[in-house]
Amino acid sequence: MADADLDKQVNTAGAWPIATGGYYSQHNSPLAQINKSNVKNVKAAWSFSTGVLNGHEGAPLVIGDMMYVHSAFPNNTYALNLNDPGKIVWQHKPKQDASTKAVMCCDVVDRGLAYGAGQIVKKQANGHLLALDAKTGKINWEVEVCDPKVGSTLTQAPFVAKDTVLMGCSGAELGVRGAVNAFDLKTGELKWRAFATGSDDSVRLAKDFNSANPHYGQFGLGTKTWEGDAWKIGGGTNWGWYAYDPKLNLFYYGSGNPAPWNETMRPGDNKWTMTIWGRDLDTGMAKWGYQKTPHDEWDFAGVNQMVLTDQPVNGKMTPLLSHIDRNGILYTLNRENGNLIVAEKVDPAVNVFKKVDLKTGTPVRDPEFATRMDHKGTNICPSAMGFHNQGVDSYDPESRTLYAGLNHICMDWEPFMLPYRAGQFFVGATLAMYPGPNGPTKKEMGQIRAFDLTTGKAKWTKWEKFAAWGGTLYTKGGLVWYATLDGYLKALDNKDGKELWNFKMPSGGIGSPMTYSFKGKQYIGSMYGVGGWPGVGLVFDLTDPSAGLGAVGAFRELQNHTQMGGGLMVFSL
């Protein structure tokens, strides 16, 4: 059953009802009141403090005359009336055990909220998923999705489509077995659960799974590609973003990295971690699955955004899915059957793979950049952070251009053996990270890069001092918006990447900007609150360069450019 209310909001140009901008996850807007000629006149309109520090990822939602804002742990939610943004209509501030924070990898972030059936759907780090009445904040239902005692927490923005809420847990770094969970939007009842590893029944493979591409692998591999019962603690969690095609009734997402990071401890392809999935929304049955990095040995958790587009392929309009993976490859597939169409490096620095074989879908590895026990890997590109991470990219359908926020970071990797203990980190590697080789001064760690999605080739690049962690927003006024780790919100010309405007926010930005229209006026909103994996050193006052899984050394200068905060800034002409 379709959610008529959500469908209406998705088709309302001035609303922002889904964290990624819409079902297709294109993170763009037809609003054009702010454009290239007048963006120089954009000023701060109002701001809101969440009262919470640490990493504020994601973006607020706007439905009608209400805005809904989230915070990092303890995952507060605020409902603001846009007629008087200084007034908090209701707030939900959960009480959670502080011990949960100790098992959250890479800061205590929150990637946002969802909306459907007159409810705000939120999650809490402690594994609870809730539906709140959008008008009053009253709890309509609450369920437990995962258990922090075994290292499983919630950071993902829930996703609503039809009468279903999709939710995935974090925790691959602690040996958590990944799954996508589907709940009834009105009652919270579990409808189905599909794991990333294990038996075909538990992974929910349809009878015709990968029938169009049997070379991707089909049945029995969720256990056979693991040694013994290693699949039970094999990771594959999905904490990233979802996309949905209402016509095909398929939703798309990525399962994450296998556990532990030390590849020697888990021989085999480790299916179905590192996989792009196309699943039926109603049943959870997988129609197809494409494993991008078999036997991942670099923590290239493939949970990043899936962007859905419709473009001509060989003269025929084709439903496509594009995905920039942490492994440094931009993939485009037919989202109906999983056919691989494009697989291009996002940057020449990518060296772990020489290429991706389009016929087999298999990456061709360069053994020099492996991470095996008898070999200390150096100058590995990308780093474990990936050349792309949790940021949400934006798509311009007129020029068929994807505007991506990238990390230009490489690493050295030294593995070690360790036992599995429930609720403790299960990594097995020491990392050193540093800027990649191609920046103008060799010190740059971030890029905003425009890609032609027809070919996968880059059009232009705008370099940044730090990783472009939060992603981009495209508005029809010809502007590409993004926030920087050192605290700027910026607007670029979409044709050439020229910087047209910037504003220094109170703290670093790791979220994705959004836009909405209210009473005939366009606004741009951006969360601020430095943190996330790049900010762990600053947030937790760490100094060992290898701490934070290597992030502390790479981002040691960040503390000289911004400090902790947490809130939202809104801009207009």
mmCIF file of C-alpha atoms in Angstrom, residues 41 149 382 488:
data_model
loop_
_atom_site.group_PDB
_atom_site.id
_atom_site.type_symbol
_atom_site.label_atom_id
_atom_site.label_comp_id
_atom_site.label_asym_id
_atom_site.label_seq_id
_atom_site.Cartn_x
_atom_site.Cartn_y
_atom_site.Cartn_z
ATOM 1 C CA ASN A 41 23.512 38.105 -1.858
ATOM 2 C CA LYS A 149 25.957 -5.444 24.005
ATOM 3 C CA PRO A 382 42.186 4.683 -1.398
ATOM 4 C CA TYR A 488 32.409 26.456 5.470
#
